[in-house]
Each structure stands twice: as C-alpha cells, then as structure tokens.
XYZ file of N, CA and C in Angstrom:
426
model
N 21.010 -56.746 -2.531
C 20.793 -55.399 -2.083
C 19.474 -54.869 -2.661
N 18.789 -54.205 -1.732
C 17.548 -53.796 -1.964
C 17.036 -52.303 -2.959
N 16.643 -52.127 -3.729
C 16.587 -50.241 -4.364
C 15.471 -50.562 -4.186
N 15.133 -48.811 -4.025
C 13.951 -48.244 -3.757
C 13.051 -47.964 -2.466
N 12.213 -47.475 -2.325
C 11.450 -47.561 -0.765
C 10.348 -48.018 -0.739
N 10.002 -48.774 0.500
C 8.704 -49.634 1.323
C 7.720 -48.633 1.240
N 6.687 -49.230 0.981
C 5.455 -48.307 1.424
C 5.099 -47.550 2.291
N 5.465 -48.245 3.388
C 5.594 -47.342 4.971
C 6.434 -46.284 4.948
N 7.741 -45.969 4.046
C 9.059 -45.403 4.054
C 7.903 -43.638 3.881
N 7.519 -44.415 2.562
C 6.869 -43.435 1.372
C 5.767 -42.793 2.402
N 4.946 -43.494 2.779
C 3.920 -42.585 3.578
C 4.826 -42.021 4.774
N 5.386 -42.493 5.790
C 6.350 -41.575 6.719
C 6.402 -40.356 6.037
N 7.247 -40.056 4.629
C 7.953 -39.308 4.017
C 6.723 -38.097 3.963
N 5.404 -38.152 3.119
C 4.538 -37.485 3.169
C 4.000 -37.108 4.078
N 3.667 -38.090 4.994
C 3.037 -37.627 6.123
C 3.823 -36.526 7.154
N 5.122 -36.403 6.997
C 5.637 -35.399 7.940
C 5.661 -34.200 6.942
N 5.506 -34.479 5.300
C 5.438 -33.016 4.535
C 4.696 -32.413 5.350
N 3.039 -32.996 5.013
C 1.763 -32.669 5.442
C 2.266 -32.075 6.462
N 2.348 -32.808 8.033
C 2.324 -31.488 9.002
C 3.442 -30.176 8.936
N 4.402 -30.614 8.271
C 5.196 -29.086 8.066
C 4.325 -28.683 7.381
N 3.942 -28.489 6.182
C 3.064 -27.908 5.609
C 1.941 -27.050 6.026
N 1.247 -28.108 6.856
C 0.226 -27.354 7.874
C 0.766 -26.770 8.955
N 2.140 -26.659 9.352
C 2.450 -25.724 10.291
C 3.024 -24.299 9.545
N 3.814 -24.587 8.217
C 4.282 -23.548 7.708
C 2.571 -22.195 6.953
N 2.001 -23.471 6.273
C 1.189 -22.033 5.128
C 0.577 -21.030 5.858
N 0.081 -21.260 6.788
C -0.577 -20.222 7.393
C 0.195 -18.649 7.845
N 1.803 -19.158 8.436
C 2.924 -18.477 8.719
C 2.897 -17.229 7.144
N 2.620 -18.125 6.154
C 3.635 -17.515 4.991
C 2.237 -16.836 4.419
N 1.092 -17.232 4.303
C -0.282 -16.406 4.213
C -0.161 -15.656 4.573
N 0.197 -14.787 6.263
C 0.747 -13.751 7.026
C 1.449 -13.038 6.502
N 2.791 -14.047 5.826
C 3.394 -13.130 6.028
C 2.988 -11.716 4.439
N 2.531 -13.133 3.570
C 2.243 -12.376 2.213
C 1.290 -11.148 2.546
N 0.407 -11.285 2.991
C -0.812 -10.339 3.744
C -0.198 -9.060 3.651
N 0.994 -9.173 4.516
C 1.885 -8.136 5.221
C 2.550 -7.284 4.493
N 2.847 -8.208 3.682
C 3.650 -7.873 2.547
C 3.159 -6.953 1.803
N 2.023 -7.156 1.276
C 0.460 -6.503 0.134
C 0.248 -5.497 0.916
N 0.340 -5.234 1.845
C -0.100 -4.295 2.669
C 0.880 -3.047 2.927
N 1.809 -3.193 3.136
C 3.305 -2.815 3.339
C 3.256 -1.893 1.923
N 3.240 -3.174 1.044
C 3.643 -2.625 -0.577
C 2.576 -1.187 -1.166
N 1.098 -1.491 -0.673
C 0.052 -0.027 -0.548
C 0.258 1.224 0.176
N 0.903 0.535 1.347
C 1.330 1.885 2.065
C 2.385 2.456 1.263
N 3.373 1.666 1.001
C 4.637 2.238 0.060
C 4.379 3.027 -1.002
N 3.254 2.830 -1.619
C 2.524 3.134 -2.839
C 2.175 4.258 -2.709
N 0.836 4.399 -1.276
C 0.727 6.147 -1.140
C 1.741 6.941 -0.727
N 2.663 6.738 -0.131
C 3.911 7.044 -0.042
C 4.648 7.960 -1.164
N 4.549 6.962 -2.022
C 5.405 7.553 -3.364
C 4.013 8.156 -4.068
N 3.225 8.253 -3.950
C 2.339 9.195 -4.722
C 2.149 10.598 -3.791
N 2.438 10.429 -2.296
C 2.510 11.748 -1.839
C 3.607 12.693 -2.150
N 4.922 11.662 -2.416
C 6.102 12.347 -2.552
C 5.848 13.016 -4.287
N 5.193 12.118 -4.575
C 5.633 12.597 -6.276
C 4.069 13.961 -6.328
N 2.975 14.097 -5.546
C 2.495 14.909 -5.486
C 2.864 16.368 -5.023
N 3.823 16.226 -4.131
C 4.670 17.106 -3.197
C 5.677 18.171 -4.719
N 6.513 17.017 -5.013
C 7.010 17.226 -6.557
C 6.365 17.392 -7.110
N 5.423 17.423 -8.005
C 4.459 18.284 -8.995
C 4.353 19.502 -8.377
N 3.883 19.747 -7.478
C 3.565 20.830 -7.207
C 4.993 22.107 -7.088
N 5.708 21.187 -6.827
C 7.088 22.426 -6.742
C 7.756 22.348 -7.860
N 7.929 21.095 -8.754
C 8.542 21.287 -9.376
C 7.640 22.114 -10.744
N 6.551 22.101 -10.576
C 5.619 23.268 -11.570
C 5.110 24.585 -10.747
N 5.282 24.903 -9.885
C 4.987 25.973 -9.321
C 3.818 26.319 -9.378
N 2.881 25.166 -8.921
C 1.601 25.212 -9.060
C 0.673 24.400 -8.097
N -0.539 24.224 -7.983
C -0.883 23.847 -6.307
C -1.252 22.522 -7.362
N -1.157 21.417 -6.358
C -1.089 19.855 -6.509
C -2.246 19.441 -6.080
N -3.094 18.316 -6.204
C -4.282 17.341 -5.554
C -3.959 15.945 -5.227
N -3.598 15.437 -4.273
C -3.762 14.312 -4.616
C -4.621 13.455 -3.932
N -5.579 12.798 -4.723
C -6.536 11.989 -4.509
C -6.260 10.606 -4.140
N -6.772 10.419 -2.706
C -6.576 8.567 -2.607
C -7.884 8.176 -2.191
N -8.240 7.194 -3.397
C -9.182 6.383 -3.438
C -9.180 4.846 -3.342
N -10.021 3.896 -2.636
C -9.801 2.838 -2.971
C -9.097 2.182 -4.229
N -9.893 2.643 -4.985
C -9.809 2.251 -6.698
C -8.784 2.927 -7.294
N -8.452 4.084 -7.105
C -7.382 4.486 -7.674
C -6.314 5.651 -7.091
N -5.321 6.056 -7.208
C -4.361 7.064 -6.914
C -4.129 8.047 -8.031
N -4.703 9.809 -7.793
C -4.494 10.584 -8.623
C -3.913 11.903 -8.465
N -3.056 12.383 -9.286
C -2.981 13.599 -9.028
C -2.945 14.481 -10.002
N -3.637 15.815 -9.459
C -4.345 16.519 -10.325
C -3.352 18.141 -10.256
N -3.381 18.501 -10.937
C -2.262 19.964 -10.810
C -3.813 21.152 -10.792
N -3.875 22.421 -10.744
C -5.211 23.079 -10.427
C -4.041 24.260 -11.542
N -5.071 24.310 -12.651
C -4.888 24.970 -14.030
C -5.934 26.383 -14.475
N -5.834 27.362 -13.687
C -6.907 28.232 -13.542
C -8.099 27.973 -12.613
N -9.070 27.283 -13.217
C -10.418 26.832 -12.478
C -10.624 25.567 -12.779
N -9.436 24.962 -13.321
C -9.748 23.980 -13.777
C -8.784 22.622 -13.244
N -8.581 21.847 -13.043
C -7.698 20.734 -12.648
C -7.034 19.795 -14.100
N -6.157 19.676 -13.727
C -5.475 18.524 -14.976
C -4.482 17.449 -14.477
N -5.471 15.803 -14.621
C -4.765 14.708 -14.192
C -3.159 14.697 -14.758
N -2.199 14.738 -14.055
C -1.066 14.665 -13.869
C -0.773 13.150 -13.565
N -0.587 12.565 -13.629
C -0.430 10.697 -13.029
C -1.700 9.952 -12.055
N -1.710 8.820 -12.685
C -2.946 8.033 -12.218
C -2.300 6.744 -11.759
N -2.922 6.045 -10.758
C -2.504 4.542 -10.858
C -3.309 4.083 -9.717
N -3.729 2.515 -10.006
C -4.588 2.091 -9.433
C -4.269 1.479 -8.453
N -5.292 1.687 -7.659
C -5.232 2.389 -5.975
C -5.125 0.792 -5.412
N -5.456 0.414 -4.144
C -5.045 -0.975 -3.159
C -6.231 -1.527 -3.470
N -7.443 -1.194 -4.081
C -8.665 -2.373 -4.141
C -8.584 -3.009 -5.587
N -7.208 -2.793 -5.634
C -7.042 -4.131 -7.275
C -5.999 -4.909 -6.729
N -6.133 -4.677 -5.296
C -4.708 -5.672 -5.124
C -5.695 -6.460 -4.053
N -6.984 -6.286 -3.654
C -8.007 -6.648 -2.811
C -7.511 -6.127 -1.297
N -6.988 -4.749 -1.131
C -6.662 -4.225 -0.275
C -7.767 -3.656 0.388
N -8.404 -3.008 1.659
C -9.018 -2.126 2.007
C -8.806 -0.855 2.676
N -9.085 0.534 1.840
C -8.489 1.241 1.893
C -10.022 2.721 2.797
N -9.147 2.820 3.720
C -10.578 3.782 4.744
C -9.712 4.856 4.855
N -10.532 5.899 4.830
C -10.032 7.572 5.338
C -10.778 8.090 4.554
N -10.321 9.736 5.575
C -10.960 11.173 4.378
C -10.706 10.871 3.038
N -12.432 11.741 2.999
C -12.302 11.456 1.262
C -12.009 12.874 0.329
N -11.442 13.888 1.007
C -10.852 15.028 0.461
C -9.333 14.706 0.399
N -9.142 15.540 -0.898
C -7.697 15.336 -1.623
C -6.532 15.881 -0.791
N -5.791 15.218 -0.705
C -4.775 16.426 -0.045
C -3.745 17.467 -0.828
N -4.331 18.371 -0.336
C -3.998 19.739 -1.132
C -2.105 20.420 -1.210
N -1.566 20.161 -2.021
C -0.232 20.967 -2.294
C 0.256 22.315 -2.405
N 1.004 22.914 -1.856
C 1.184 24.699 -2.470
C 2.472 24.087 -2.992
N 2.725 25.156 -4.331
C 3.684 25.330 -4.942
C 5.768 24.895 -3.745
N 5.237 25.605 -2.705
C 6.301 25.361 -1.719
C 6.469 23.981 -1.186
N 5.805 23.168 -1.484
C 5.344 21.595 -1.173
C 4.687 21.277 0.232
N 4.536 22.511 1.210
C 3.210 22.284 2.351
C 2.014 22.175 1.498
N 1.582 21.663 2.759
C -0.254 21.341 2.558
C -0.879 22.158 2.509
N -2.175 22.726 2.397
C -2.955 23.560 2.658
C -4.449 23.025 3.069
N -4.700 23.765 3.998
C -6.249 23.315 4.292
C -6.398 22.642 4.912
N -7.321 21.414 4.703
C -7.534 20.576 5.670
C -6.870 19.278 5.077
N -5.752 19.147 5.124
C -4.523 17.968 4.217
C -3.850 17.437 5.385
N -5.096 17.072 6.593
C -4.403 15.987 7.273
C -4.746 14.726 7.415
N -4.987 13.795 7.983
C -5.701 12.433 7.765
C -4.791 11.242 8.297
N -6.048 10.315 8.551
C -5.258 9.011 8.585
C -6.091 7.743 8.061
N -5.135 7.188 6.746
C -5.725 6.162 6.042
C -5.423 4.514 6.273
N -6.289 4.045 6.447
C -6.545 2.808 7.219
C -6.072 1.577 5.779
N -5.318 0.692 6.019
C -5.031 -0.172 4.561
C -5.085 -1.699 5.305
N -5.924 -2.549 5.277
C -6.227 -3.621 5.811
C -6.367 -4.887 4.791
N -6.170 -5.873 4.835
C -6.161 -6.929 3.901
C -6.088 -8.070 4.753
N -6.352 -8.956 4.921
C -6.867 -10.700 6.190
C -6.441 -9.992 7.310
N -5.116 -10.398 7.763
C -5.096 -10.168 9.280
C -3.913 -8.824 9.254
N -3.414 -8.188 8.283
C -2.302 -7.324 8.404
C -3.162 -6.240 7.928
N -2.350 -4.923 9.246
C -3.475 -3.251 8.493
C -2.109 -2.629 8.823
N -2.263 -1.593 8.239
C -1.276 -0.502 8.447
C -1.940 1.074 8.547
N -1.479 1.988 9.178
C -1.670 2.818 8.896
C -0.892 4.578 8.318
N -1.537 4.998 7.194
C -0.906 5.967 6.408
C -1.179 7.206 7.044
N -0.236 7.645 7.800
C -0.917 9.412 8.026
C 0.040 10.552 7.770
N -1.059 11.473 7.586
C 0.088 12.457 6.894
C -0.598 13.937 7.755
N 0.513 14.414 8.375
C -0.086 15.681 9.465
C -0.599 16.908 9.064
N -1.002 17.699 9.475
C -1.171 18.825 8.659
C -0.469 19.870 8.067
N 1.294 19.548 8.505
C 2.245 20.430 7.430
C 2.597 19.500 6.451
N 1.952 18.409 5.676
C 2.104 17.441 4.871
C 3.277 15.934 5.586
N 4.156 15.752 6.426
C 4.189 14.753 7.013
C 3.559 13.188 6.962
N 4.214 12.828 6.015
C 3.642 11.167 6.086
C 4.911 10.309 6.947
N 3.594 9.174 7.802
C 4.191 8.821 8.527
C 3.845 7.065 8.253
N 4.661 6.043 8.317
C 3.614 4.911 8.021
C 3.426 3.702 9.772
N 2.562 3.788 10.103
C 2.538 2.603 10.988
C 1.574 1.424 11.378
C-alpha cells in the first residue's frame, strides 16, 4: 500500500487553489473596500448624533467639523469655541472624504442652523458612499 501523494496529485491540488484564489481576492478586496467605507460613513454618523447631543444636552450651540483628517466638535463658549471630542477623520483609514467645508452648526434644540446642509462624498478603490444631512439636520446615508 502506497502513503503519500504523486507529484501530479500535489500540483492538481495547488493549481486549482490558485484559480479559486484568483477568482475569490478580488471579490473580498470589494468587499473590504465596502466595508472601510460603510464603517466612515457610520463614523460621521455617530459624530453627528453625538454633536446633536452636545448641543442639547449643554444647552448650548454645537460645531461639528468634518474634515478629511479629522472629526471635531466644538461647543461656542461666548466668542469663543471649545473642542468637545476629536477623532480622526477617513484619511487615516486612506478614505476620501469631499464636501462643504463649513461646520455644521447645532442650536441648543438639536436643529441646524444656517447653512448645515450638505452632501459628503466618502470614496476608497471602487466603493463611495454618500453622507447627507438636510437642512433641518437629517442625516441620511447612501
């Protein structure tokens, strides 16, 4: 009785990895893409909500800033602003992040004020999404 496998066995064996392989990574590149992308939108998401909250839950008007580089929000302290939570924005995750570059503005009641509408563009290989938020504060993700 024979143990072990033929040479031919062994290359068969690899050679059909290989083309699954080359049929799967590209699938799962996608899907990760999607994923990273998904996860930024989620991100401004929860920094609009938690901007929305600052502002009501201090009874005070809110900023929140989205920048490539980073996510901030700022509470407005007389004439003055004070960073309230920071965290870094979708271009450390090699995301690309497009839109207005004015903050969107909070009242104490958690509407917007001003011009706090927009739509932010989040792109990374082949997956984009987009973040918009209307002008009674409304975020929407698609």
């Amino acid at each position: 009785m024979r143990r072990g496998f033929s040479l031919p066995e062994i290359i068969m064996v690899v050679a059909i990895f290989g083309i699954l392989a080359g049929i799967a990574l590209p699938r799962v590149h996608a899907m990760l893409e999607s994923i990273a992308v998904e996860g930024a939108a989620r991100q401004i998401n929860a920094a609009h909500l938690r901007a929305r909250a600052e502002a009501v839950m201090g009874s005070r008007v809110a900023l929140l800033d989205l920048a490539p580089d980073t996510l901030r929000i700022r509470t407005v302290s007389g004439n003055d602003t004070v960073v309230v939570w920071r965290a870094p924005g979708p271009a450390n995750d090699g995301i690309v992040l497009t839109g207005p570059q004015h903050p969107l503005v909070y009242s104490p009641l958690g509407l917007t004020l001003g011009v706090s509408n927009g739509t932010w563009h989040l792109a990374y290989g082949g997956a984009s999404r987009d973040v918009i938020v209307s002008r009674l504060g409304r975020l929407r993700i698609r």
